[in-house]
Amino acid sequence: MSSYETAREQWDQGVRRLDDAYPEQVPTLERVTRAIQNEIRRRVGGAFTLDELVELYDEGTGWCTDLAVEEAPDEPFAWDARIVADAAFGRYARGARDYAGGRRIS
């Protein structure tokens, strides 16, 4: 499995986890996810490829957790990178130049 396929699987799971979150947690999780998406935009820009996004993801998501703690300091459920980071990357991937409905354009 390629780095992209592995990352895509994790990102899809993150989006599903966010979609399946307890309703009372959704506003906070969405706020944290948006903050991470904004930071991804700052790091990779508006015009990017999936490979560039995977490269950032492969460098680690510790910064996502740090940002989540900063954004929601009293809500530890929002610090789970498997939800907020993976969902943010999954959503941001949709804007890649080579993204085509879940598949990468060769």
mmCIF file with all atom_site columns, N, CA and C in Angstrom, residues 35-78:
data_model
loop_
_atom_site.group_PDB
_atom_site.id
_atom_site.type_symbol
_atom_site.label_atom_id
_atom_site.label_alt_id
_atom_site.label_comp_id
_atom_site.label_asym_id
_atom_site.label_entity_id
_atom_site.label_seq_id
_atom_site.pdbx_PDB_ins_code
_atom_site.Cartn_x
_atom_site.Cartn_y
_atom_site.Cartn_z
_atom_site.occupancy
_atom_site.B_iso_or_equiv
_atom_site.pdbx_formal_charge
_atom_site.auth_seq_id
_atom_site.auth_comp_id
_atom_site.auth_asym_id
_atom_site.auth_atom_id
_atom_site.pdbx_PDB_model_num
ATOM 1   N N  . ALA A 1 35 ? -9.658  24.697 12.666 1.00 0.00 ? 35 ALA A N  1
ATOM 2   C CA . ALA A 1 35 ? -8.390  25.340 13.034 1.00 0.00 ? 35 ALA A CA 1
ATOM 3   C C  . ALA A 1 35 ? -7.217  24.568 12.440 1.00 0.00 ? 35 ALA A C  1
ATOM 4   N N  . ILE A 1 36 ? -7.293  23.255 12.463 1.00 0.00 ? 36 ILE A N  1
ATOM 5   C CA . ILE A 1 36 ? -6.223  22.432 11.875 1.00 0.00 ? 36 ILE A CA 1
ATOM 6   C C  . ILE A 1 36 ? -6.205  22.604 10.361 1.00 0.00 ? 36 ILE A C  1
ATOM 7   N N  . GLN A 1 37 ? -7.375  22.646 9.738  1.00 0.00 ? 37 GLN A N  1
ATOM 8   C CA . GLN A 1 37 ? -7.420  22.879 8.290  1.00 0.00 ? 37 GLN A CA 1
ATOM 9   C C  . GLN A 1 37 ? -6.773  24.223 7.939  1.00 0.00 ? 37 GLN A C  1
ATOM 10  N N  . ASN A 1 38 ? -7.028  25.232 8.732  1.00 0.00 ? 38 ASN A N  1
ATOM 11  C CA . ASN A 1 38 ? -6.420  26.542 8.486  1.00 0.00 ? 38 ASN A CA 1
ATOM 12  C C  . ASN A 1 38 ? -4.901  26.469 8.571  1.00 0.00 ? 38 ASN A C  1
ATOM 13  N N  . GLU A 1 39 ? -4.407  25.696 9.536  1.00 0.00 ? 39 GLU A N  1
ATOM 14  C CA . GLU A 1 39 ? -2.952  25.538 9.676  1.00 0.00 ? 39 GLU A CA 1
ATOM 15  C C  . GLU A 1 39 ? -2.384  24.715 8.517  1.00 0.00 ? 39 GLU A C  1
ATOM 16  N N  . ILE A 1 40 ? -3.119  23.709 8.063  1.00 0.00 ? 40 ILE A N  1
ATOM 17  C CA . ILE A 1 40 ? -2.669  22.947 6.886  1.00 0.00 ? 40 ILE A CA 1
ATOM 18  C C  . ILE A 1 40 ? -2.559  23.895 5.694  1.00 0.00 ? 40 ILE A C  1
ATOM 19  N N  . ARG A 1 41 ? -3.557  24.743 5.511  1.00 0.00 ? 41 ARG A N  1
ATOM 20  C CA . ARG A 1 41 ? -3.532  25.717 4.410  1.00 0.00 ? 41 ARG A CA 1
ATOM 21  C C  . ARG A 1 41 ? -2.297  26.604 4.511  1.00 0.00 ? 41 ARG A C  1
ATOM 22  N N  . ARG A 1 42 ? -1.979  27.022 5.721  1.00 0.00 ? 42 ARG A N  1
ATOM 23  C CA . ARG A 1 42 ? -0.801  27.870 5.907  1.00 0.00 ? 42 ARG A CA 1
ATOM 24  C C  . ARG A 1 42 ? 0.470   27.115 5.529  1.00 0.00 ? 42 ARG A C  1
ATOM 25  N N  . ARG A 1 43 ? 0.508   25.818 5.825  1.00 0.00 ? 43 ARG A N  1
ATOM 26  C CA . ARG A 1 43 ? 1.718   25.032 5.598  1.00 0.00 ? 43 ARG A CA 1
ATOM 27  C C  . ARG A 1 43 ? 1.888   24.549 4.167  1.00 0.00 ? 43 ARG A C  1
ATOM 28  N N  . VAL A 1 44 ? 0.793   24.187 3.490  1.00 0.00 ? 44 VAL A N  1
ATOM 29  C CA . VAL A 1 44 ? 0.934   23.664 2.125  1.00 0.00 ? 44 VAL A CA 1
ATOM 30  C C  . VAL A 1 44 ? 0.387   24.600 1.060  1.00 0.00 ? 44 VAL A C  1
ATOM 31  N N  . GLY A 1 45 ? -0.378  25.596 1.479  1.00 0.00 ? 45 GLY A N  1
ATOM 32  C CA . GLY A 1 45 ? -0.908  26.554 0.521  1.00 0.00 ? 45 GLY A CA 1
ATOM 33  C C  . GLY A 1 45 ? -2.245  26.113 -0.056 1.00 0.00 ? 45 GLY A C  1
ATOM 34  N N  . GLY A 1 46 ? -2.777  26.972 -0.906 1.00 0.00 ? 46 GLY A N  1
ATOM 35  C CA . GLY A 1 46 ? -4.067  26.701 -1.525 1.00 0.00 ? 46 GLY A CA 1
ATOM 36  C C  . GLY A 1 46 ? -3.967  25.823 -2.746 1.00 0.00 ? 46 GLY A C  1
ATOM 37  N N  . ALA A 1 47 ? -2.845  25.891 -3.450 1.00 0.00 ? 47 ALA A N  1
ATOM 38  C CA . ALA A 1 47 ? -2.612  25.045 -4.623 1.00 0.00 ? 47 ALA A CA 1
ATOM 39  C C  . ALA A 1 47 ? -1.590  23.984 -4.217 1.00 0.00 ? 47 ALA A C  1
ATOM 40  N N  . PHE A 1 48 ? -2.052  22.757 -4.085 1.00 0.00 ? 48 PHE A N  1
ATOM 41  C CA . PHE A 1 48 ? -1.189  21.694 -3.589 1.00 0.00 ? 48 PHE A CA 1
ATOM 42  C C  . PHE A 1 48 ? -1.597  20.372 -4.224 1.00 0.00 ? 48 PHE A C  1
ATOM 43  N N  . THR A 1 49 ? -0.722  19.392 -4.102 1.00 0.00 ? 49 THR A N  1
ATOM 44  C CA . THR A 1 49 ? -1.024  18.047 -4.580 1.00 0.00 ? 49 THR A CA 1
ATOM 45  C C  . THR A 1 49 ? -1.228  17.122 -3.382 1.00 0.00 ? 49 THR A C  1
ATOM 46  N N  . LEU A 1 50 ? -1.805  15.985 -3.643 1.00 0.00 ? 50 LEU A N  1
ATOM 47  C CA . LEU A 1 50 ? -1.984  15.001 -2.578 1.00 0.00 ? 50 LEU A CA 1
ATOM 48  C C  . LEU A 1 50 ? -0.645  14.535 -2.029 1.00 0.00 ? 50 LEU A C  1
ATOM 49  N N  . ASP A 1 51 ? 0.365   14.409 -2.885 1.00 0.00 ? 51 ASP A N  1
ATOM 50  C CA . ASP A 1 51 ? 1.688   14.015 -2.406 1.00 0.00 ? 51 ASP A CA 1
ATOM 51  C C  . ASP A 1 51 ? 2.241   15.026 -1.408 1.00 0.00 ? 51 ASP A C  1
ATOM 52  N N  . GLU A 1 52 ? 2.021   16.306 -1.656 1.00 0.00 ? 52 GLU A N  1
ATOM 53  C CA . GLU A 1 52 ? 2.482   17.333 -0.716 1.00 0.00 ? 52 GLU A CA 1
ATOM 54  C C  . GLU A 1 52 ? 1.737   17.213 0.616  1.00 0.00 ? 52 GLU A C  1
ATOM 55  N N  . LEU A 1 53 ? 0.448   16.914 0.542  1.00 0.00 ? 53 LEU A N  1
ATOM 56  C CA . LEU A 1 53 ? -0.341  16.762 1.758  1.00 0.00 ? 53 LEU A CA 1
ATOM 57  C C  . LEU A 1 53 ? 0.092   15.525 2.536  1.00 0.00 ? 53 LEU A C  1
ATOM 58  N N  . VAL A 1 54 ? 0.338   14.432 1.839  1.00 0.00 ? 54 VAL A N  1
ATOM 59  C CA . VAL A 1 54 ? 0.811   13.202 2.478  1.00 0.00 ? 54 VAL A CA 1
ATOM 60  C C  . VAL A 1 54 ? 2.170   13.444 3.133  1.00 0.00 ? 54 VAL A C  1
ATOM 61  N N  . GLU A 1 55 ? 3.026   14.201 2.471  1.00 0.00 ? 55 GLU A N  1
ATOM 62  C CA . GLU A 1 55 ? 4.345   14.504 3.033  1.00 0.00 ? 55 GLU A CA 1
ATOM 63  C C  . GLU A 1 55 ? 4.206   15.243 4.361  1.00 0.00 ? 55 GLU A C  1
ATOM 64  N N  . LEU A 1 56 ? 3.319   16.233 4.413  1.00 0.00 ? 56 LEU A N  1
ATOM 65  C CA . LEU A 1 56 ? 3.087   16.956 5.671  1.00 0.00 ? 56 LEU A CA 1
ATOM 66  C C  . LEU A 1 56 ? 2.541   16.004 6.733  1.00 0.00 ? 56 LEU A C  1
ATOM 67  N N  . TYR A 1 57 ? 1.607   15.165 6.358  1.00 0.00 ? 57 TYR A N  1
ATOM 68  C CA . TYR A 1 57 ? 1.009   14.206 7.296  1.00 0.00 ? 57 TYR A CA 1
ATOM 69  C C  . TYR A 1 57 ? 2.064   13.243 7.825  1.00 0.00 ? 57 TYR A C  1
ATOM 70  N N  . ASP A 1 58 ? 2.920   12.767 6.933  1.00 0.00 ? 58 ASP A N  1
ATOM 71  C CA . ASP A 1 58 ? 3.954   11.808 7.327  1.00 0.00 ? 58 ASP A CA 1
ATOM 72  C C  . ASP A 1 58 ? 5.004   12.410 8.261  1.00 0.00 ? 58 ASP A C  1
ATOM 73  N N  . GLU A 1 59 ? 5.108   13.726 8.270  1.00 0.00 ? 59 GLU A N  1
ATOM 74  C CA . GLU A 1 59 ? 6.043   14.390 9.184  1.00 0.00 ? 59 GLU A CA 1
ATOM 75  C C  . GLU A 1 59 ? 5.545   14.312 10.631 1.00 0.00 ? 59 GLU A C  1
ATOM 76  N N  . GLY A 1 60 ? 4.281   13.965 10.804 1.00 0.00 ? 60 GLY A N  1
ATOM 77  C CA . GLY A 1 60 ? 3.708   13.823 12.135 1.00 0.00 ? 60 GLY A CA 1
ATOM 78  C C  . GLY A 1 60 ? 2.596   14.823 12.391 1.00 0.00 ? 60 GLY A C  1
ATOM 79  N N  . THR A 1 61 ? 1.723   14.451 13.307 1.00 0.00 ? 61 THR A N  1
ATOM 80  C CA . THR A 1 61 ? 0.569   15.300 13.611 1.00 0.00 ? 61 THR A CA 1
ATOM 81  C C  . THR A 1 61 ? 0.605   15.845 15.035 1.00 0.00 ? 61 THR A C  1
ATOM 82  N N  . GLY A 1 62 ? 1.765   15.813 15.653 1.00 0.00 ? 62 GLY A N  1
ATOM 83  C CA . GLY A 1 62 ? 1.890   16.370 16.999 1.00 0.00 ? 62 GLY A CA 1
ATOM 84  C C  . GLY A 1 62 ? 1.452   17.818 17.059 1.00 0.00 ? 62 GLY A C  1
ATOM 85  N N  . TRP A 1 63 ? 1.753   18.572 16.011 1.00 0.00 ? 63 TRP A N  1
ATOM 86  C CA . TRP A 1 63 ? 1.345   19.974 15.974 1.00 0.00 ? 63 TRP A CA 1
ATOM 87  C C  . TRP A 1 63 ? -0.188  20.095 15.955 1.00 0.00 ? 63 TRP A C  1
ATOM 88  N N  . CYS A 1 64 ? -0.874  19.110 15.384 1.00 0.00 ? 64 CYS A N  1
ATOM 89  C CA . CYS A 1 64 ? -2.344  19.121 15.372 1.00 0.00 ? 64 CYS A CA 1
ATOM 90  C C  . CYS A 1 64 ? -2.884  18.983 16.791 1.00 0.00 ? 64 CYS A C  1
ATOM 91  N N  . THR A 1 65 ? -2.277  18.078 17.547 1.00 0.00 ? 65 THR A N  1
ATOM 92  C CA . THR A 1 65 ? -2.694  17.885 18.936 1.00 0.00 ? 65 THR A CA 1
ATOM 93  C C  . THR A 1 65 ? -2.427  19.150 19.741 1.00 0.00 ? 65 THR A C  1
ATOM 94  N N  . ASP A 1 66 ? -1.259  19.758 19.534 1.00 0.00 ? 66 ASP A N  1
ATOM 95  C CA . ASP A 1 66 ? -0.942  21.011 20.230 1.00 0.00 ? 66 ASP A CA 1
ATOM 96  C C  . ASP A 1 66 ? -1.988  22.076 19.915 1.00 0.00 ? 66 ASP A C  1
ATOM 97  N N  . LEU A 1 67 ? -2.348  22.170 18.653 1.00 0.00 ? 67 LEU A N  1
ATOM 98  C CA . LEU A 1 67 ? -3.344  23.156 18.236 1.00 0.00 ? 67 LEU A CA 1
ATOM 99  C C  . LEU A 1 67 ? -4.714  22.834 18.837 1.00 0.00 ? 67 LEU A C  1
ATOM 100 N N  . ALA A 1 68 ? -5.059  21.547 18.902 1.00 0.00 ? 68 ALA A N  1
ATOM 101 C CA . ALA A 1 68 ? -6.332  21.132 19.496 1.00 0.00 ? 68 ALA A CA 1
ATOM 102 C C  . ALA A 1 68 ? -6.399  21.513 20.971 1.00 0.00 ? 68 ALA A C  1
ATOM 103 N N  . VAL A 1 69 ? -5.306  21.288 21.695 1.00 0.00 ? 69 VAL A N  1
ATOM 104 C CA . VAL A 1 69 ? -5.254  21.650 23.116 1.00 0.00 ? 69 VAL A CA 1
ATOM 105 C C  . VAL A 1 69 ? -5.399  23.165 23.278 1.00 0.00 ? 69 VAL A C  1
ATOM 106 N N  . GLU A 1 70 ? -4.754  23.910 22.406 1.00 0.00 ? 70 GLU A N  1
ATOM 107 C CA . GLU A 1 70 ? -4.839  25.366 22.456 1.00 0.00 ? 70 GLU A CA 1
ATOM 108 C C  . GLU A 1 70 ? -6.258  25.843 22.136 1.00 0.00 ? 70 GLU A C  1
ATOM 109 N N  . GLU A 1 71 ? -6.889  25.204 21.164 1.00 0.00 ? 71 GLU A N  1
ATOM 110 C CA . GLU A 1 71 ? -8.230  25.604 20.709 1.00 0.00 ? 71 GLU A CA 1
ATOM 111 C C  . GLU A 1 71 ? -9.329  25.190 21.698 1.00 0.00 ? 71 GLU A C  1
ATOM 112 N N  . ALA A 1 72 ? -9.145  24.034 22.352 1.00 0.00 ? 72 ALA A N  1
ATOM 113 C CA . ALA A 1 72 ? -10.167 23.519 23.274 1.00 0.00 ? 72 ALA A CA 1
ATOM 114 C C  . ALA A 1 72 ? -9.490  22.985 24.538 1.00 0.00 ? 72 ALA A C  1
ATOM 115 N N  . PRO A 1 73 ? -8.890  23.883 25.346 1.00 0.00 ? 73 PRO A N  1
ATOM 116 C CA . PRO A 1 73 ? -8.069  23.449 26.479 1.00 0.00 ? 73 PRO A CA 1
ATOM 117 C C  . PRO A 1 73 ? -8.814  22.639 27.544 1.00 0.00 ? 73 PRO A C  1
ATOM 118 N N  . ASP A 1 74 ? -10.120 22.820 27.652 1.00 0.00 ? 74 ASP A N  1
ATOM 119 C CA . ASP A 1 74 ? -10.884 22.128 28.694 1.00 0.00 ? 74 ASP A CA 1
ATOM 120 C C  . ASP A 1 74 ? -11.713 20.969 28.156 1.00 0.00 ? 74 ASP A C  1
ATOM 121 N N  . GLU A 1 75 ? -11.434 20.562 26.909 1.00 0.00 ? 75 GLU A N  1
ATOM 122 C CA . GLU A 1 75 ? -12.238 19.515 26.277 1.00 0.00 ? 75 GLU A CA 1
ATOM 123 C C  . GLU A 1 75 ? -11.331 18.449 25.659 1.00 0.00 ? 75 GLU A C  1
ATOM 124 N N  . PRO A 1 76 ? -10.779 17.571 26.494 1.00 0.00 ? 76 PRO A N  1
ATOM 125 C CA . PRO A 1 76 ? -9.791  16.597 26.021 1.00 0.00 ? 76 PRO A CA 1
ATOM 126 C C  . PRO A 1 76 ? -10.293 15.649 24.931 1.00 0.00 ? 76 PRO A C  1
ATOM 127 N N  . PHE A 1 77 ? -11.599 15.460 24.815 1.00 0.00 ? 77 PHE A N  1
ATOM 128 C CA . PHE A 1 77 ? -12.102 14.615 23.735 1.00 0.00 ? 77 PHE A CA 1
ATOM 129 C C  . PHE A 1 77 ? -11.738 15.199 22.365 1.00 0.00 ? 77 PHE A C  1
ATOM 130 N N  . ALA A 1 78 ? -11.506 16.508 22.319 1.00 0.00 ? 78 ALA A N  1
ATOM 131 C CA . ALA A 1 78 ? -11.187 17.188 21.059 1.00 0.00 ? 78 ALA A CA 1
ATOM 132 C C  . ALA A 1 78 ? -9.698  17.132 20.726 1.00 0.00 ? 78 ALA A C  1
#
